[in-house]
Short mmCIF file of C-alpha atoms in Angstrom, two decimals:
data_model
loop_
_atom_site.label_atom_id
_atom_site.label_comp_id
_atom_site.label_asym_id
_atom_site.label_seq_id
_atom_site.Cartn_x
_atom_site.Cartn_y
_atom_site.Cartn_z
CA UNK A 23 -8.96 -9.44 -41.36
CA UNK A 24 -6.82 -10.18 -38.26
CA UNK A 25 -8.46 -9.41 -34.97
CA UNK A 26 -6.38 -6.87 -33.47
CA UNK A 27 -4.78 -8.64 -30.08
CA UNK A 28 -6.02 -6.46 -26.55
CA UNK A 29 -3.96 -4.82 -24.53
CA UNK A 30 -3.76 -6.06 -20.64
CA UNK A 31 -5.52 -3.30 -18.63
CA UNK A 32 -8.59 -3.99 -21.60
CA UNK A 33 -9.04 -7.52 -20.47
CA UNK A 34 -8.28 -6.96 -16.85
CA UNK A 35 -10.18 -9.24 -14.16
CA UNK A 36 -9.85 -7.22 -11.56
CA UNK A 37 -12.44 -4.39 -10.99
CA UNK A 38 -9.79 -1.50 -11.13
CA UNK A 39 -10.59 1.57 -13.54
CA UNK A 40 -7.72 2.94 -16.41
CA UNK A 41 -7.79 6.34 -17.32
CA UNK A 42 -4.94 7.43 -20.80
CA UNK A 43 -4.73 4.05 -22.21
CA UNK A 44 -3.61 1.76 -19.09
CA UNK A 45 -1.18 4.91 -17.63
CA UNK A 46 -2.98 5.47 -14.85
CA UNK A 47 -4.92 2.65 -12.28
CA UNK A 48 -7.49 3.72 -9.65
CA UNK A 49 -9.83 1.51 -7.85
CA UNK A 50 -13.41 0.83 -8.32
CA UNK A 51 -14.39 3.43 -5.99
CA UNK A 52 -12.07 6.23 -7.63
CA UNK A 53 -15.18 8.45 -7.61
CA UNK A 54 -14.29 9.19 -3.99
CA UNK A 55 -11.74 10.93 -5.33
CA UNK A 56 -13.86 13.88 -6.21
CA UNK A 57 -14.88 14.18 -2.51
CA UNK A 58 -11.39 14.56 -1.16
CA UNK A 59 -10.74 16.95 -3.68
CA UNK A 60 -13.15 19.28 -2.86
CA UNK A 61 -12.87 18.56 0.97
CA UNK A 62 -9.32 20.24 0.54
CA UNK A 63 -9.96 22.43 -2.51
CA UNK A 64 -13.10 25.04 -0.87
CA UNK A 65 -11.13 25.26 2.80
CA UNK A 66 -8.13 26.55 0.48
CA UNK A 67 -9.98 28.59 -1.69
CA UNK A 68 -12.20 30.31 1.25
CA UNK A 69 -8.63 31.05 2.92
CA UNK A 70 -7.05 32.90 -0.29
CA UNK A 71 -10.11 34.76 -0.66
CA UNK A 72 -11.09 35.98 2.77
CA UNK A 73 -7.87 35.60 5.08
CA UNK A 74 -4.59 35.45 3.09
CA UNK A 75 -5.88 38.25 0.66
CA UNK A 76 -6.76 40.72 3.58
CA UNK A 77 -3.35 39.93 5.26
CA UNK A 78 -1.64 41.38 1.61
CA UNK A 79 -3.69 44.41 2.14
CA UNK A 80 -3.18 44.25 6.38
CA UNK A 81 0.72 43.67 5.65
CA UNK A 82 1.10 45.51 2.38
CA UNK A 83 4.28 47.39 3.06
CA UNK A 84 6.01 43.89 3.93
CA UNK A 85 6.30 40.91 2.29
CA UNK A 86 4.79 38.70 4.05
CA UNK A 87 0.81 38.41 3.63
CA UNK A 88 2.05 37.62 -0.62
CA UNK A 89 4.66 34.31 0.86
CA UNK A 90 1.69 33.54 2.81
CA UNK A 91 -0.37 33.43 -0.22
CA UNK A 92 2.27 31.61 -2.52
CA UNK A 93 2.73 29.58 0.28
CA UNK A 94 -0.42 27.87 0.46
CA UNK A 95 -1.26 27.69 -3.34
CA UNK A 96 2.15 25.67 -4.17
CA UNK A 97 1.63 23.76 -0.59
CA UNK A 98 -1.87 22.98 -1.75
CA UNK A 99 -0.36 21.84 -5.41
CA UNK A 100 2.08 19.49 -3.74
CA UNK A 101 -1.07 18.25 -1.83
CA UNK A 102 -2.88 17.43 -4.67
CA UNK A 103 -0.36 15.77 -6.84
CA UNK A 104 0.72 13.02 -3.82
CA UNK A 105 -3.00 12.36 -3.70
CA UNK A 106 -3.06 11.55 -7.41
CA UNK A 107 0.04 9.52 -6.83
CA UNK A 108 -1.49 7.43 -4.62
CA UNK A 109 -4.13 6.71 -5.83
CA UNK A 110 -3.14 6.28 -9.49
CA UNK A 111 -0.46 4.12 -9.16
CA UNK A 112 -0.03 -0.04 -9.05
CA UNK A 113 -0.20 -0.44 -4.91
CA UNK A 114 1.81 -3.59 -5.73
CA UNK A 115 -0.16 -5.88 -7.30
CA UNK A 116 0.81 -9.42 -7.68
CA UNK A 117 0.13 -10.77 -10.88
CA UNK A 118 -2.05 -13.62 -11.21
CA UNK A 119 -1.58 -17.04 -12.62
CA UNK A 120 -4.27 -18.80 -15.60
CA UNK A 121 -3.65 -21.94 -14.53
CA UNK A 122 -3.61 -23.18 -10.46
CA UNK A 123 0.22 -24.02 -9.17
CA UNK A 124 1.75 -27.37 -11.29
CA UNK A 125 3.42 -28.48 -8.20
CA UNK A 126 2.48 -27.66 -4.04
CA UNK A 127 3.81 -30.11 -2.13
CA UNK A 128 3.04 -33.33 -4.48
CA UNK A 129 -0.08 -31.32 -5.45
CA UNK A 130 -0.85 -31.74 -9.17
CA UNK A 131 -3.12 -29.34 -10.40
CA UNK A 132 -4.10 -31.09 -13.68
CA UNK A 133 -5.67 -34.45 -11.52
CA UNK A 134 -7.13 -31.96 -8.99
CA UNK A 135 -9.34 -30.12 -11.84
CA UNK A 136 -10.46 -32.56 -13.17
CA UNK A 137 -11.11 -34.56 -9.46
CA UNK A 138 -12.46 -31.00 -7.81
CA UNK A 139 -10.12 -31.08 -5.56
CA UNK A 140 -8.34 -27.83 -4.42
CA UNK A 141 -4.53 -27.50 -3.30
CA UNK A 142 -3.08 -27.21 0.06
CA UNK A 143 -4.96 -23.82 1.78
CA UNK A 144 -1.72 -22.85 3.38
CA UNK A 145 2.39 -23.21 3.65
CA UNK A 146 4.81 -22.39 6.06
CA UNK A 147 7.63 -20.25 5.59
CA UNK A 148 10.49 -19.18 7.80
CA UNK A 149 10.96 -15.45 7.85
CA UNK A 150 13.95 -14.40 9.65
CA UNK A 151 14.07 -17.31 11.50
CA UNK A 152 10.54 -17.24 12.66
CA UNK A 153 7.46 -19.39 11.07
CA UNK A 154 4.90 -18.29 9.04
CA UNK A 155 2.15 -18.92 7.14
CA UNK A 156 1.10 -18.24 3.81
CA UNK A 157 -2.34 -18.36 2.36
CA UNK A 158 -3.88 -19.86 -1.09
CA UNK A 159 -5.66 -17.58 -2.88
CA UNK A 160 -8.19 -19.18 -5.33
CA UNK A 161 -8.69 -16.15 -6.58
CA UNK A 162 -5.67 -15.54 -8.12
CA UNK A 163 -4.27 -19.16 -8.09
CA UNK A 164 -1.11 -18.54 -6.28
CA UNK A 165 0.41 -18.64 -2.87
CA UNK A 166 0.38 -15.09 -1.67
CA UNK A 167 3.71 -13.63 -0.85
CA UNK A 168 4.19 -13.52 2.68
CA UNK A 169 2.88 -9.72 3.82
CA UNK A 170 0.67 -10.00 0.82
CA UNK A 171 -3.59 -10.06 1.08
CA UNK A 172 -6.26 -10.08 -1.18
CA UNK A 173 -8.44 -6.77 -1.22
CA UNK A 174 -11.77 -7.81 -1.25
CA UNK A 175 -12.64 -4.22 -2.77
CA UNK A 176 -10.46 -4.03 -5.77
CA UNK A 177 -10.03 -7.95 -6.06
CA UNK A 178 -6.69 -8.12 -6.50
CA UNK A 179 -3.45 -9.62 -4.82
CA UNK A 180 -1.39 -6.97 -3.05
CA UNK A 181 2.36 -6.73 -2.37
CA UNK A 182 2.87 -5.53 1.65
CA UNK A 183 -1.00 -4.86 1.64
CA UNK A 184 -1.79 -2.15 4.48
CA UNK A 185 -5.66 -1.63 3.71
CA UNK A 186 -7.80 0.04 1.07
CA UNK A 187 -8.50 3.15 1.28
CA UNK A 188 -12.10 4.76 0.08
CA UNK A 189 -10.82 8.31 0.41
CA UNK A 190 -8.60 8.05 -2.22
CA UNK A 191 -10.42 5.06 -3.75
CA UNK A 192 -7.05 3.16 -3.90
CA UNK A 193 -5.49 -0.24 -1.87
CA UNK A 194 -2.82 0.79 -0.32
CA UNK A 195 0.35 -1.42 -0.13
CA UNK A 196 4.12 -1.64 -1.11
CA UNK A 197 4.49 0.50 -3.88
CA UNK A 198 2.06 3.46 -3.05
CA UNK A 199 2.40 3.75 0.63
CA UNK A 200 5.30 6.25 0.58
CA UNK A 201 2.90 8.65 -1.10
CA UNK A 202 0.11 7.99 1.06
CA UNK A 203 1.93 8.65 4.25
CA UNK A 204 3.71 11.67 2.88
CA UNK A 205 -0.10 12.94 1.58
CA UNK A 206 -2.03 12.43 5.07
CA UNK A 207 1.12 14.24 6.79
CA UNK A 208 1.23 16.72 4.27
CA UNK A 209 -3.01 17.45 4.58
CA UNK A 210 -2.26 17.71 8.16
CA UNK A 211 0.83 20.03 8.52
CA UNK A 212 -1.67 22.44 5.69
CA UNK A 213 -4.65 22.03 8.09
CA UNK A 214 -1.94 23.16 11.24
CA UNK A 215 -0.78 25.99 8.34
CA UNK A 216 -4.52 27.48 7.98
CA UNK A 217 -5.15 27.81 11.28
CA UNK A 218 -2.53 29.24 12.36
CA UNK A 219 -2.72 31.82 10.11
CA UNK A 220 -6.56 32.35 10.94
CA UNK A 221 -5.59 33.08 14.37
CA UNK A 222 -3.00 35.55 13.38
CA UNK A 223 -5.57 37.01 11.01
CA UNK A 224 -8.42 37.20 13.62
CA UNK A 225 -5.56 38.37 16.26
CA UNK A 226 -4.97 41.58 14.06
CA UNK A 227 -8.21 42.43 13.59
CA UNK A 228 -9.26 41.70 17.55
CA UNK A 229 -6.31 44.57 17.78
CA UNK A 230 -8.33 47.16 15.85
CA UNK A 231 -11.59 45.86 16.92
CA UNK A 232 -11.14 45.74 20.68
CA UNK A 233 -12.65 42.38 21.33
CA UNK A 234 -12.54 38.75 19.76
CA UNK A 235 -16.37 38.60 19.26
CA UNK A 236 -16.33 42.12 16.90
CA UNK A 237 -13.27 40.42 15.10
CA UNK A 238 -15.52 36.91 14.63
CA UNK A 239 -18.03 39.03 12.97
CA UNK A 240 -15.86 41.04 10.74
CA UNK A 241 -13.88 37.91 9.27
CA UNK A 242 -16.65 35.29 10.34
CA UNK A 243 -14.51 33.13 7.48
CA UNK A 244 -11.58 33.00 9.30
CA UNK A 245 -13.43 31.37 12.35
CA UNK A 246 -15.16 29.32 10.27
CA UNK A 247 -11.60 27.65 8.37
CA UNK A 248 -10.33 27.73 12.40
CA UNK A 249 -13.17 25.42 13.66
CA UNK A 250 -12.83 23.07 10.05
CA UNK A 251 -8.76 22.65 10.43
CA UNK A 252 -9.52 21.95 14.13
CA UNK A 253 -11.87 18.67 13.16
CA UNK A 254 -10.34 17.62 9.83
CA UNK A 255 -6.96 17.49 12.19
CA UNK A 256 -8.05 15.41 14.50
CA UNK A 257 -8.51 13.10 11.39
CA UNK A 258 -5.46 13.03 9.44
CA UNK A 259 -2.65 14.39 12.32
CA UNK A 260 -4.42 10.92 14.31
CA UNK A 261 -3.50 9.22 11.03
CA UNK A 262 -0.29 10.46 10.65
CA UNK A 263 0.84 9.63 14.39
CA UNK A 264 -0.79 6.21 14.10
CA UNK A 265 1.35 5.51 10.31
CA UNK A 266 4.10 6.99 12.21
CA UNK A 267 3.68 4.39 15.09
CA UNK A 268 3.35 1.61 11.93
CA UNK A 269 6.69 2.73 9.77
CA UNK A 270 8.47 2.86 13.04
CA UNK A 271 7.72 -1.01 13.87
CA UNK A 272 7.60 -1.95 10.48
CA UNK A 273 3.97 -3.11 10.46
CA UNK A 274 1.01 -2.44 8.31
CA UNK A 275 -2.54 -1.72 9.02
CA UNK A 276 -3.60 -4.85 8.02
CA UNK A 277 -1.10 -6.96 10.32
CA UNK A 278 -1.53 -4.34 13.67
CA UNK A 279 -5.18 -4.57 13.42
CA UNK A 280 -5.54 -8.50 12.94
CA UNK A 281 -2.69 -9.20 14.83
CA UNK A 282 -2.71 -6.76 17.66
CA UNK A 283 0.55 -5.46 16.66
CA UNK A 284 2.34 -8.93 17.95
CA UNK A 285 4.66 -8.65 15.04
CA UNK A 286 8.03 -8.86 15.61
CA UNK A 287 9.20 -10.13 12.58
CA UNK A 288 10.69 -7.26 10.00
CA UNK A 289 11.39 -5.17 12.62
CA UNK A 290 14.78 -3.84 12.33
CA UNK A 291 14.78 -1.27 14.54
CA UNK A 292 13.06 2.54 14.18
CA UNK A 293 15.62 4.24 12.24
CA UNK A 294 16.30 1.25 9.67
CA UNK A 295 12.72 1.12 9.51
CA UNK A 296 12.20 5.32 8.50
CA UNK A 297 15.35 4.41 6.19
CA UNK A 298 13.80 1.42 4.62
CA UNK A 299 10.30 3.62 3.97
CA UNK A 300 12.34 6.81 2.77
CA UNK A 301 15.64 5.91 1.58
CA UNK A 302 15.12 2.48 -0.75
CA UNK A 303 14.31 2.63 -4.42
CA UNK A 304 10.24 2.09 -5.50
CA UNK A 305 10.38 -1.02 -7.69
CA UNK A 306 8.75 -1.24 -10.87
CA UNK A 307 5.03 -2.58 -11.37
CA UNK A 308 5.01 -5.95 -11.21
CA UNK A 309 2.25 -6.00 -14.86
CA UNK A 310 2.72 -4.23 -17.83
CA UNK A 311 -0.69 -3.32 -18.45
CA UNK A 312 -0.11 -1.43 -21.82
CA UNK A 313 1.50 -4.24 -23.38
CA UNK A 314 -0.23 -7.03 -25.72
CA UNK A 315 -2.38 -9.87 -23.98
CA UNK A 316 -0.65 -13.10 -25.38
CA UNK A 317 -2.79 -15.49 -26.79
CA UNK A 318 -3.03 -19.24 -26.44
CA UNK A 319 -2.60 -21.45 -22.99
CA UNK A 320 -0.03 -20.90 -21.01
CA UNK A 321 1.45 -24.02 -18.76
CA UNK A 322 0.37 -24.33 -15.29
CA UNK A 323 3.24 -22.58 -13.48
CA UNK A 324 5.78 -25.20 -11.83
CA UNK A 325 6.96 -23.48 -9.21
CA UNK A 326 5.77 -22.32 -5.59
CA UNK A 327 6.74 -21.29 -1.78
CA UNK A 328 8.35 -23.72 -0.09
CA UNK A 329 9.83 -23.66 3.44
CA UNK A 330 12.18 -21.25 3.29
CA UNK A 331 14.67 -19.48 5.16
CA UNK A 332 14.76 -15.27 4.88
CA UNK A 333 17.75 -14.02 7.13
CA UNK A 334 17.33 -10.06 7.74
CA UNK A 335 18.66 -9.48 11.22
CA UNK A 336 19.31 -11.06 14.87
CA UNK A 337 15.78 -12.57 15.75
CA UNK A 338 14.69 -13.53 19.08
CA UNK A 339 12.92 -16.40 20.03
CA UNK A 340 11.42 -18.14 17.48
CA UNK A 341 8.03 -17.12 18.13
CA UNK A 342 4.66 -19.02 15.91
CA UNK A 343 2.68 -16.71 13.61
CA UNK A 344 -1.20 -17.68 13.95
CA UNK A 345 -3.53 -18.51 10.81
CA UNK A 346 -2.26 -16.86 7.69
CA UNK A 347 -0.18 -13.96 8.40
CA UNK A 348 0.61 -12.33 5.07
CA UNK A 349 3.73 -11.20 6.01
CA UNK A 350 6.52 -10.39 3.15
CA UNK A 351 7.21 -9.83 -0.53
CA UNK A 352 8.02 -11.70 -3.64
CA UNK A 353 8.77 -15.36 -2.34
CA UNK A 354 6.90 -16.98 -5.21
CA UNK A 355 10.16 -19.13 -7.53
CA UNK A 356 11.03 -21.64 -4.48
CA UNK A 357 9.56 -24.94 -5.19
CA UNK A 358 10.48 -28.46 -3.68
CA UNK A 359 8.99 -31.60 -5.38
CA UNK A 360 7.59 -34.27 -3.75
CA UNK A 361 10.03 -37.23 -2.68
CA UNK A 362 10.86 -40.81 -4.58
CA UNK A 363 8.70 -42.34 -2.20
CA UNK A 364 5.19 -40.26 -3.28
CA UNK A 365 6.22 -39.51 -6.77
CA UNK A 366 7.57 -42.74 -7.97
CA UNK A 367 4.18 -44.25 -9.17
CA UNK A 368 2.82 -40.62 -10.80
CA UNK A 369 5.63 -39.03 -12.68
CA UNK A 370 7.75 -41.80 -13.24
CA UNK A 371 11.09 -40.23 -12.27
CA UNK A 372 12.73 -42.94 -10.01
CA UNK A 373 14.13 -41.73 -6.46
CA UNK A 374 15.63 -38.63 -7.75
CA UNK A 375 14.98 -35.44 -6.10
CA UNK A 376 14.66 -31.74 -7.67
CA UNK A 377 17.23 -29.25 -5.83
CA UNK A 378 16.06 -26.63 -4.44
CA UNK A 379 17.54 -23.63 -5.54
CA UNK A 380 18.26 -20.04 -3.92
CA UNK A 381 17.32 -16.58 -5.01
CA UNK A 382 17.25 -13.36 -3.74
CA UNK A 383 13.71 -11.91 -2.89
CA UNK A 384 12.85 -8.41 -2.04
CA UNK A 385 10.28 -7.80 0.16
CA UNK A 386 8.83 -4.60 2.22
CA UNK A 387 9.91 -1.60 0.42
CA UNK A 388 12.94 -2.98 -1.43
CA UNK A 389 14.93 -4.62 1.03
CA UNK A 390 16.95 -7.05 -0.33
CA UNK A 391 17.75 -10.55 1.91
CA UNK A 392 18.21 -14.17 1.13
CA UNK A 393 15.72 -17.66 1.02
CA UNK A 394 17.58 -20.41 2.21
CA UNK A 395 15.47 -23.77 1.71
CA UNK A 396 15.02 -25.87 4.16
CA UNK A 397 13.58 -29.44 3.61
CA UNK A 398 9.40 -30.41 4.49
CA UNK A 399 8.57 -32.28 7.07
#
């Protein structure tokens, strides 16, 4: 009897979790998950059953204490499915290769098994004019995009990595940040929502009552969801200003907090920036991970980064980018082989040399710009 081939997300490497047959991808600490729900589910609930409730009764011949009600059940709904969006879908992750790079430089992988030696840790690229570096990961066996990192947590290669996040037990990066930043704003402008309407709440009843104390003890709740917005806002409206800050100078986590937000180079300006985040089209996952596993070796893969040219807008000066700034998107077909003179005696192919070809990468959130090779040094 035929053994029945695997699908991908069965004999995944990584340590990510699948939930309906591959459909949905979490991280290894998706548990956390159940915390954040119920950090936002009991606030909600306590407000529906002690404050928007009373304001139907306090309110009853208007219309206004039932919208407040709707209001924060759909609002809390629309919470809940962004934070399933983020943290169920492929951040970006960059597939990884079986077999170390063919060709880096004049690096051949098959001699360097078998010799134990490893390729070149790092290559330069040149991204809108400027220099910079990208990293070897041995992990995954390929040269990381540039704006791409490794997350230690879910061990995997990630597209426009901005960090992992435990509260939604998810990395965050190119294709899942849009619903990240839209769920922390949206948590906040809810928190801002219930205490508002606490106040109103305890405002109405300090009108009957006389005094604010004697209104605190008759809808002790309502003080209660005031004091919890107050400190859980602090939290996620400081997160929200701060991704703000990061969308607007098109940076990530990962590259302000390394880098000291010294990063000049995909900045296109504030509004482009929003546009780029709001406006462009999510691409597709990268890995199919309900499809079949194919069998048998695959070929070391031939091609790599090479020094490359990405033209996106006026730069400066050209300004170098320190260690291994992982700066970018999918930069991975450009490959130059090594020259007649180190080649000759190894592969046999006289003083020919491979052209370098051009393709269009898209990198960040879908913008779209051309590589341009430029030759080693």
């Amino acid at each position: 009897m035929a053994k029945q081939p695997k699908l991908v997300y069965q004999s995944w490497k990584a340590n990510n979790k699948f939930l309906l047959g591959g459909r949905l991808i979490f991280g290894p600490d998706a548990k956390s998950l159940i915390i954040t729900f119920t950090l936002i589910l009991v606030p909600v609930v306590l407000f529906c059953v002690f404050v928007a409730r009373n304001l139907v009764l306090e309110l009853q011949r208007e219309s206004a204490g039932y919208a407040i009600l709707v209001i924060t059940i759909v609002f809390t709904i629309y919470v809940f499915i962004l934070l399933l969006s983020t943290s169920a879908t492929d951040p970006g992750i960059v597939p990884r290769n079986s077999h170390p790079p063919e060709e880096v430089l004049g690096y051949d992988s098959s001699a360097s098994v078998e010799t134990g030696g490893r390729p070149p840790r790092f290559k330069e690229v040149l991204v809108n004019g400027l220099p910079v570096r990208v990293k070897y990961c041995e992990t995954c066996m390929l040269y990381r995009p540039p704006r791409c990192s490794h997350c230690s947590v879910c061990d995997n290669c990630v597209e426009r990595f901005d960090h992992h996040c435990p509260w939604v037990g998810q990395c965050i990066g190119k294709r899942n940040y849009r619903c990240f930043f839209l769920f922390v704003s949206s948590t906040a402008l809810l928190c801002v929502f219930i205490f508002s309407i606490s106040a109103l709440y305890l405002k109405l009843l300090m009108d009957d009552s006389g005094t604010l104390w004697k209104a605190i003890q008759e809808s002790p709740a309502s003080a209660a969801l005031m004091a919890y917005c107050f400190i859980a806002l602090w939290f996620v409206g400081g997160l929200t200003g701060f991704h703000l800050y990061l969308i607007g100078t098109n940076q990530t986590t990962y590259e302000n907090f390394r880098y000291k937000g010294d990063n000049r180079v995909y900045n296109r300006g504030c509004i482009k920036n929003f546009l780029q985040l709001f406006c462009s089209r999510i691409e597709p996952s990268k890995i199919n991970f309900r499809s079949y596993v194919q069998e048998g070796a695959s070929k070391p893969p031939k091609s790599n980064i090479q020094e490359t040219d990405i033209n996106i807008s006026d730069g400066d000066t050209r300004i170098k980018v320190e260690d291994d700034l992982d700066i970018g998107d999918d930069i991975m077909k450009i490959s130059q082989r090594r020259n007649s003179e180190e080649i000759g005696d190894v592969r046999g192919r006289g003083s020919d040399r491979s052209p370098i070809g051009r393709s269009e990468v898209d990198f960040g959130f879908g913008l779209e710009s051309q590589l341009s090779s430029r030759p080693s040094y």
